[in-house]
């Protein structure tokens, strides 16, 4: 396994693989890898070669968000990647990705104006810009993203389609802890009391799934039940809890199409997300 720090080095390695007729699977991450990332890497192993990027992207953090505190451990991440059969890690410095004079960004309307985009207004411009750059640098055949970040996945799929980018975007299921909490690098911020409180998210998700499976199609009824579960936890504060069209990310009143039910909840000062999707028969 190689670790590349520069764009030119990645391009040289990938171009050599391409000349050999090898397929490239790509997993973009911000590091501090866990089993959720691991599931993406394992799926990417269906290709001849696997590239993982580890880059905490400053462009997607707002001025009051946790850029400096975001967990980092390149040594641990590298060992994990090597164990999973990764061929190349791309670990650039911010100045490599955004050199002096950098002034281009990729923005997307409509899909970014709800859910996380509403409460984190700069976030998806930063995500789209860095993912666009990474896809151009790595030039993969397939790129893998987790369904936990469902709005991000929908936005990236839209961006790739709108910009006629020659890459297949593959969504992979949410990976959970044994007690149900969705795996996230931000879980490391939680103390023991907060970690227990965070289960309010998955309890609400599982209850909502059950209601929809049993036939509930009224969004107001569904969200009230889910909200009541979260509100029972004193440390929890809801940022949003909404049902949206899975394609457009616009709010719906009835589950009569593919729908995403998504939430962001603060546990203390830690913002966590979770979701589930439903496709009617």
Short mmCIF file of C-alpha atoms in Angstrom, two decimals:
data_model
loop_
_atom_site.label_atom_id
_atom_site.label_comp_id
_atom_site.label_asym_id
_atom_site.label_seq_id
_atom_site.Cartn_x
_atom_site.Cartn_y
_atom_site.Cartn_z
CA UNK A 1 0.00 0.00 0.00
CA UNK A 2 1.22 3.48 -0.88
CA UNK A 3 0.45 6.82 0.77
CA UNK A 4 0.50 9.78 -1.61
CA UNK A 5 0.54 13.40 -0.48
CA UNK A 6 0.35 15.14 -3.87
CA UNK A 7 -2.16 15.26 -6.70
CA UNK A 8 0.50 14.53 -9.31
CA UNK A 9 1.61 11.35 -7.54
CA UNK A 10 -1.97 10.03 -7.39
CA UNK A 11 -2.54 10.80 -11.05
CA UNK A 12 0.68 9.04 -12.08
CA UNK A 13 -0.19 5.90 -10.10
CA UNK A 14 -3.79 5.78 -11.33
CA UNK A 15 -2.81 6.45 -14.95
CA UNK A 16 -0.42 3.51 -14.78
CA UNK A 17 -3.22 1.28 -13.46
CA UNK A 18 -5.54 2.48 -16.21
CA UNK A 19 -2.95 1.61 -18.87
CA UNK A 20 -2.98 -1.93 -17.47
CA UNK A 21 -6.75 -2.06 -17.89
CA UNK A 22 -7.41 -2.14 -14.14
CA UNK A 23 -10.64 -0.83 -12.59
CA UNK A 24 -10.50 1.72 -9.76
CA UNK A 25 -12.78 1.85 -6.72
CA UNK A 26 -12.63 5.03 -4.63
CA UNK A 27 -13.72 5.75 -1.06
CA UNK A 28 -13.47 9.43 -0.05
CA UNK A 29 -13.23 9.97 3.72
CA UNK A 30 -12.23 12.53 6.33
CA UNK A 31 -10.34 9.84 8.21
CA UNK A 32 -10.66 8.47 11.73
CA UNK A 33 -11.95 5.36 10.05
CA UNK A 34 -14.44 2.93 11.58
CA UNK A 35 -16.42 -0.12 10.44
CA UNK A 36 -18.75 2.10 8.41
CA UNK A 37 -15.83 3.22 6.26
CA UNK A 38 -14.58 -0.35 6.29
CA UNK A 39 -17.81 -1.57 4.71
CA UNK A 40 -17.29 0.90 1.86
CA UNK A 41 -13.71 -0.25 1.37
CA UNK A 42 -14.76 -3.91 1.33
CA UNK A 43 -17.39 -3.12 -1.29
CA UNK A 44 -14.81 -1.19 -3.32
CA UNK A 45 -12.61 -4.31 -3.38
CA UNK A 46 -14.87 -5.53 -6.21
CA UNK A 47 -12.57 -3.38 -8.36
CA UNK A 48 -8.99 -4.20 -9.30
CA UNK A 49 -7.56 -1.37 -7.19
CA UNK A 50 -8.88 0.63 -4.23
CA UNK A 51 -8.04 4.25 -3.43
CA UNK A 52 -9.03 5.88 -0.13
CA UNK A 53 -8.70 9.61 0.42
CA UNK A 54 -8.16 10.91 3.96
CA UNK A 55 -8.69 14.65 4.00
CA UNK A 56 -10.47 16.78 6.60
CA UNK A 57 -11.96 19.27 4.19
CA UNK A 58 -11.94 22.80 5.68
CA UNK A 59 -14.30 24.06 2.99
CA UNK A 60 -17.29 22.14 4.37
CA UNK A 61 -16.98 23.43 7.94
CA UNK A 62 -18.71 26.61 9.07
CA UNK A 63 -16.85 29.19 11.20
CA UNK A 64 -18.32 27.85 14.47
CA UNK A 65 -17.98 24.14 13.63
CA UNK A 66 -15.47 21.54 14.80
CA UNK A 67 -12.73 21.64 12.12
CA UNK A 68 -9.84 21.92 14.60
CA UNK A 69 -11.34 19.33 16.95
CA UNK A 70 -12.26 16.83 14.24
CA UNK A 71 -10.53 13.54 15.18
CA UNK A 72 -7.44 12.55 13.21
CA UNK A 73 -5.22 9.46 13.39
CA UNK A 74 -3.41 8.77 10.12
CA UNK A 75 -1.27 5.98 11.59
CA UNK A 76 -4.32 4.05 12.79
CA UNK A 77 -6.21 4.77 9.56
CA UNK A 78 -3.29 3.57 7.43
CA UNK A 79 -3.03 0.31 9.35
CA UNK A 80 -6.79 -0.26 8.98
CA UNK A 81 -6.66 0.45 5.26
CA UNK A 82 -3.75 -1.92 4.77
CA UNK A 83 -5.60 -4.68 6.65
CA UNK A 84 -8.58 -4.21 4.31
CA UNK A 85 -6.49 -4.39 1.16
CA UNK A 86 -6.38 -0.73 0.13
CA UNK A 87 -3.81 -0.05 -2.59
CA UNK A 88 -3.41 3.72 -2.26
CA UNK A 89 -4.19 6.38 0.36
CA UNK A 90 -4.38 9.98 -0.80
CA UNK A 91 -3.65 12.21 2.20
CA UNK A 92 -3.10 15.77 0.97
CA UNK A 93 -2.51 18.92 2.99
CA UNK A 94 -5.14 21.68 2.64
CA UNK A 95 -2.67 23.73 0.59
CA UNK A 96 -2.38 20.91 -1.94
CA UNK A 97 -6.14 20.83 -2.48
CA UNK A 98 -6.70 24.58 -2.17
CA UNK A 99 -3.50 26.36 -3.26
CA UNK A 100 -3.03 30.12 -3.01
CA UNK A 101 -5.47 31.89 -5.31
CA UNK A 102 -8.02 29.04 -5.29
CA UNK A 103 -11.40 30.64 -6.07
CA UNK A 104 -13.60 27.98 -7.67
CA UNK A 105 -16.49 26.20 -6.02
CA UNK A 106 -19.25 23.77 -6.99
CA UNK A 107 -22.68 24.52 -5.63
CA UNK A 108 -26.02 22.77 -6.01
CA UNK A 109 -29.46 24.27 -5.47
CA UNK A 110 -32.76 22.68 -4.36
CA UNK A 111 -31.29 19.46 -2.92
CA UNK A 112 -28.99 21.42 -0.60
CA UNK A 113 -31.67 23.75 0.75
CA UNK A 114 -33.25 21.30 3.20
CA UNK A 115 -32.11 19.12 6.13
CA UNK A 116 -28.37 19.55 6.82
CA UNK A 117 -28.10 22.19 4.10
CA UNK A 118 -30.59 24.38 5.93
CA UNK A 119 -28.76 24.30 9.26
CA UNK A 120 -25.23 24.17 7.75
CA UNK A 121 -25.45 26.59 4.81
CA UNK A 122 -21.82 26.32 3.59
CA UNK A 123 -21.57 22.57 4.05
CA UNK A 124 -22.65 21.14 0.72
CA UNK A 125 -20.81 23.72 -1.36
CA UNK A 126 -17.67 22.46 0.37
CA UNK A 127 -18.67 18.82 -0.08
CA UNK A 128 -19.44 19.22 -3.78
CA UNK A 129 -16.23 21.15 -4.43
CA UNK A 130 -13.95 18.64 -2.71
CA UNK A 131 -15.71 15.56 -4.10
CA UNK A 132 -15.57 17.04 -7.60
CA UNK A 133 -11.83 17.63 -7.18
CA UNK A 134 -11.22 14.17 -5.75
CA UNK A 135 -13.14 12.45 -8.55
CA UNK A 136 -11.12 14.39 -11.12
CA UNK A 137 -7.85 13.52 -9.37
CA UNK A 138 -8.52 9.81 -8.78
CA UNK A 139 -10.61 9.23 -11.94
CA UNK A 140 -12.29 6.12 -10.49
CA UNK A 141 -14.73 3.80 -12.19
CA UNK A 142 -16.87 3.67 -9.03
CA UNK A 143 -17.00 5.81 -5.89
CA UNK A 144 -18.56 4.60 -2.64
CA UNK A 145 -20.57 6.66 -0.12
CA UNK A 146 -22.52 5.69 3.00
CA UNK A 147 -26.28 5.99 3.14
CA UNK A 148 -26.00 7.49 6.64
CA UNK A 149 -25.21 10.76 4.87
CA UNK A 150 -28.28 10.32 2.68
CA UNK A 151 -28.60 13.96 1.60
CA UNK A 152 -24.92 14.03 0.68
CA UNK A 153 -25.36 10.87 -1.38
CA UNK A 154 -28.35 12.33 -3.25
CA UNK A 155 -26.49 15.58 -3.90
CA UNK A 156 -23.37 13.83 -5.20
CA UNK A 157 -25.45 11.64 -7.50
CA UNK A 158 -27.15 14.77 -8.84
CA UNK A 159 -23.84 16.57 -9.30
CA UNK A 160 -22.33 13.64 -11.19
CA UNK A 161 -25.38 13.44 -13.44
CA UNK A 162 -25.63 17.19 -14.06
CA UNK A 163 -21.91 17.56 -14.82
CA UNK A 164 -21.79 14.41 -17.02
CA UNK A 165 -19.04 12.88 -14.89
CA UNK A 166 -17.94 9.42 -15.96
CA UNK A 167 -18.15 7.63 -12.60
CA UNK A 168 -20.71 5.36 -10.94
CA UNK A 169 -21.78 6.47 -7.46
CA UNK A 170 -22.52 3.50 -5.18
CA UNK A 171 -24.51 3.92 -1.97
CA UNK A 172 -23.81 1.49 0.90
CA UNK A 173 -26.00 0.69 3.95
CA UNK A 174 -25.67 2.31 7.38
CA UNK A 175 -23.41 0.36 9.74
CA UNK A 176 -24.52 0.40 13.38
CA UNK A 177 -23.06 -0.44 16.76
CA UNK A 178 -24.49 -3.52 18.50
CA UNK A 179 -26.87 -1.27 20.45
CA UNK A 180 -28.12 0.44 17.29
CA UNK A 181 -26.22 3.74 17.21
CA UNK A 182 -25.10 4.62 13.70
CA UNK A 183 -21.31 4.53 13.47
CA UNK A 184 -19.73 7.98 13.12
CA UNK A 185 -16.35 9.57 13.77
CA UNK A 186 -18.22 12.12 15.90
CA UNK A 187 -19.30 9.38 18.33
CA UNK A 188 -15.83 9.73 19.85
CA UNK A 189 -16.86 13.16 21.19
CA UNK A 190 -19.52 11.59 23.44
CA UNK A 191 -18.85 10.93 27.12
CA UNK A 192 -20.39 7.82 28.69
CA UNK A 193 -23.64 9.58 29.69
CA UNK A 194 -24.00 11.16 26.26
CA UNK A 195 -23.24 7.85 24.55
CA UNK A 196 -26.23 6.28 26.29
CA UNK A 197 -28.38 9.30 25.48
CA UNK A 198 -27.44 9.05 21.79
CA UNK A 199 -29.46 5.85 21.53
CA UNK A 200 -32.53 8.09 21.35
CA UNK A 201 -31.75 8.55 17.65
CA UNK A 202 -31.74 4.88 16.72
CA UNK A 203 -34.72 4.14 18.98
CA UNK A 204 -36.66 6.80 17.10
CA UNK A 205 -35.48 5.47 13.73
CA UNK A 206 -36.44 1.88 14.53
CA UNK A 207 -39.86 2.98 15.82
CA UNK A 208 -40.45 4.99 12.66
CA UNK A 209 -39.43 2.08 10.46
CA UNK A 210 -41.87 -0.14 12.32
CA UNK A 211 -44.74 2.31 11.89
CA UNK A 212 -44.16 2.65 8.16
CA UNK A 213 -43.83 -1.12 7.76
CA UNK A 214 -47.17 -1.52 9.55
CA UNK A 215 -48.83 0.86 7.10
CA UNK A 216 -48.49 4.38 8.48
CA UNK A 217 -48.35 6.85 5.57
CA UNK A 218 -49.21 10.11 7.36
CA UNK A 219 -46.00 12.05 7.92
CA UNK A 220 -47.39 14.14 10.80
CA UNK A 221 -48.31 11.04 12.79
CA UNK A 222 -44.99 9.35 12.03
CA UNK A 223 -42.80 12.33 12.95
CA UNK A 224 -44.74 13.08 16.14
CA UNK A 225 -44.09 9.56 17.43
CA UNK A 226 -40.42 9.76 16.49
CA UNK A 227 -40.07 13.22 18.05
CA UNK A 228 -41.72 12.06 21.28
CA UNK A 229 -39.10 9.32 21.65
CA UNK A 230 -36.22 11.78 21.24
CA UNK A 231 -37.82 14.35 23.54
CA UNK A 232 -37.84 11.79 26.35
CA UNK A 233 -34.04 12.08 26.47
CA UNK A 234 -33.02 15.21 28.45
CA UNK A 235 -29.63 15.52 26.73
CA UNK A 236 -31.14 15.45 23.23
CA UNK A 237 -32.03 18.57 21.24
CA UNK A 238 -33.51 18.16 17.75
CA UNK A 239 -31.95 20.18 14.95
CA UNK A 240 -34.36 18.73 12.40
CA UNK A 241 -36.61 15.70 11.95
CA UNK A 242 -38.25 15.62 8.53
CA UNK A 243 -39.65 13.42 5.79
CA UNK A 244 -38.53 14.41 2.30
CA UNK A 245 -38.78 13.14 -1.27
CA UNK A 246 -35.75 10.85 -1.70
CA UNK A 247 -34.87 12.41 -5.06
CA UNK A 248 -35.52 16.12 -4.54
CA UNK A 249 -35.04 16.44 -0.75
CA UNK A 250 -38.25 18.49 -0.57
CA UNK A 251 -40.63 17.91 2.33
CA UNK A 252 -43.66 15.63 1.85
CA UNK A 253 -46.89 15.18 3.80
CA UNK A 254 -47.67 11.63 2.72
CA UNK A 255 -45.47 8.61 2.13
CA UNK A 256 -46.68 7.95 -1.41
CA UNK A 257 -43.29 7.86 -3.17
CA UNK A 258 -39.67 7.00 -2.24
CA UNK A 259 -39.18 8.96 0.97
CA UNK A 260 -36.23 9.69 3.26
CA UNK A 261 -36.95 10.24 6.95
CA UNK A 262 -33.91 12.02 8.33
CA UNK A 263 -32.82 13.64 11.57
CA UNK A 264 -30.02 15.64 13.09
CA UNK A 265 -29.95 15.72 16.87
CA UNK A 266 -27.58 17.38 19.32
CA UNK A 267 -26.55 15.19 22.22
CA UNK A 268 -25.00 17.79 24.47
CA UNK A 269 -22.81 19.71 22.01
CA UNK A 270 -22.37 16.80 19.58
CA UNK A 271 -24.47 16.84 16.42
CA UNK A 272 -25.40 13.36 15.17
CA UNK A 273 -27.43 12.28 12.14
CA UNK A 274 -29.48 9.19 11.28
CA UNK A 275 -32.15 8.22 8.77
CA UNK A 276 -34.13 5.53 7.04
CA UNK A 277 -35.67 5.31 3.59
CA UNK A 278 -38.89 3.75 2.40
CA UNK A 279 -39.96 2.85 -1.13
CA UNK A 280 -43.70 2.05 -1.45
CA UNK A 281 -44.67 -1.06 -3.41
#
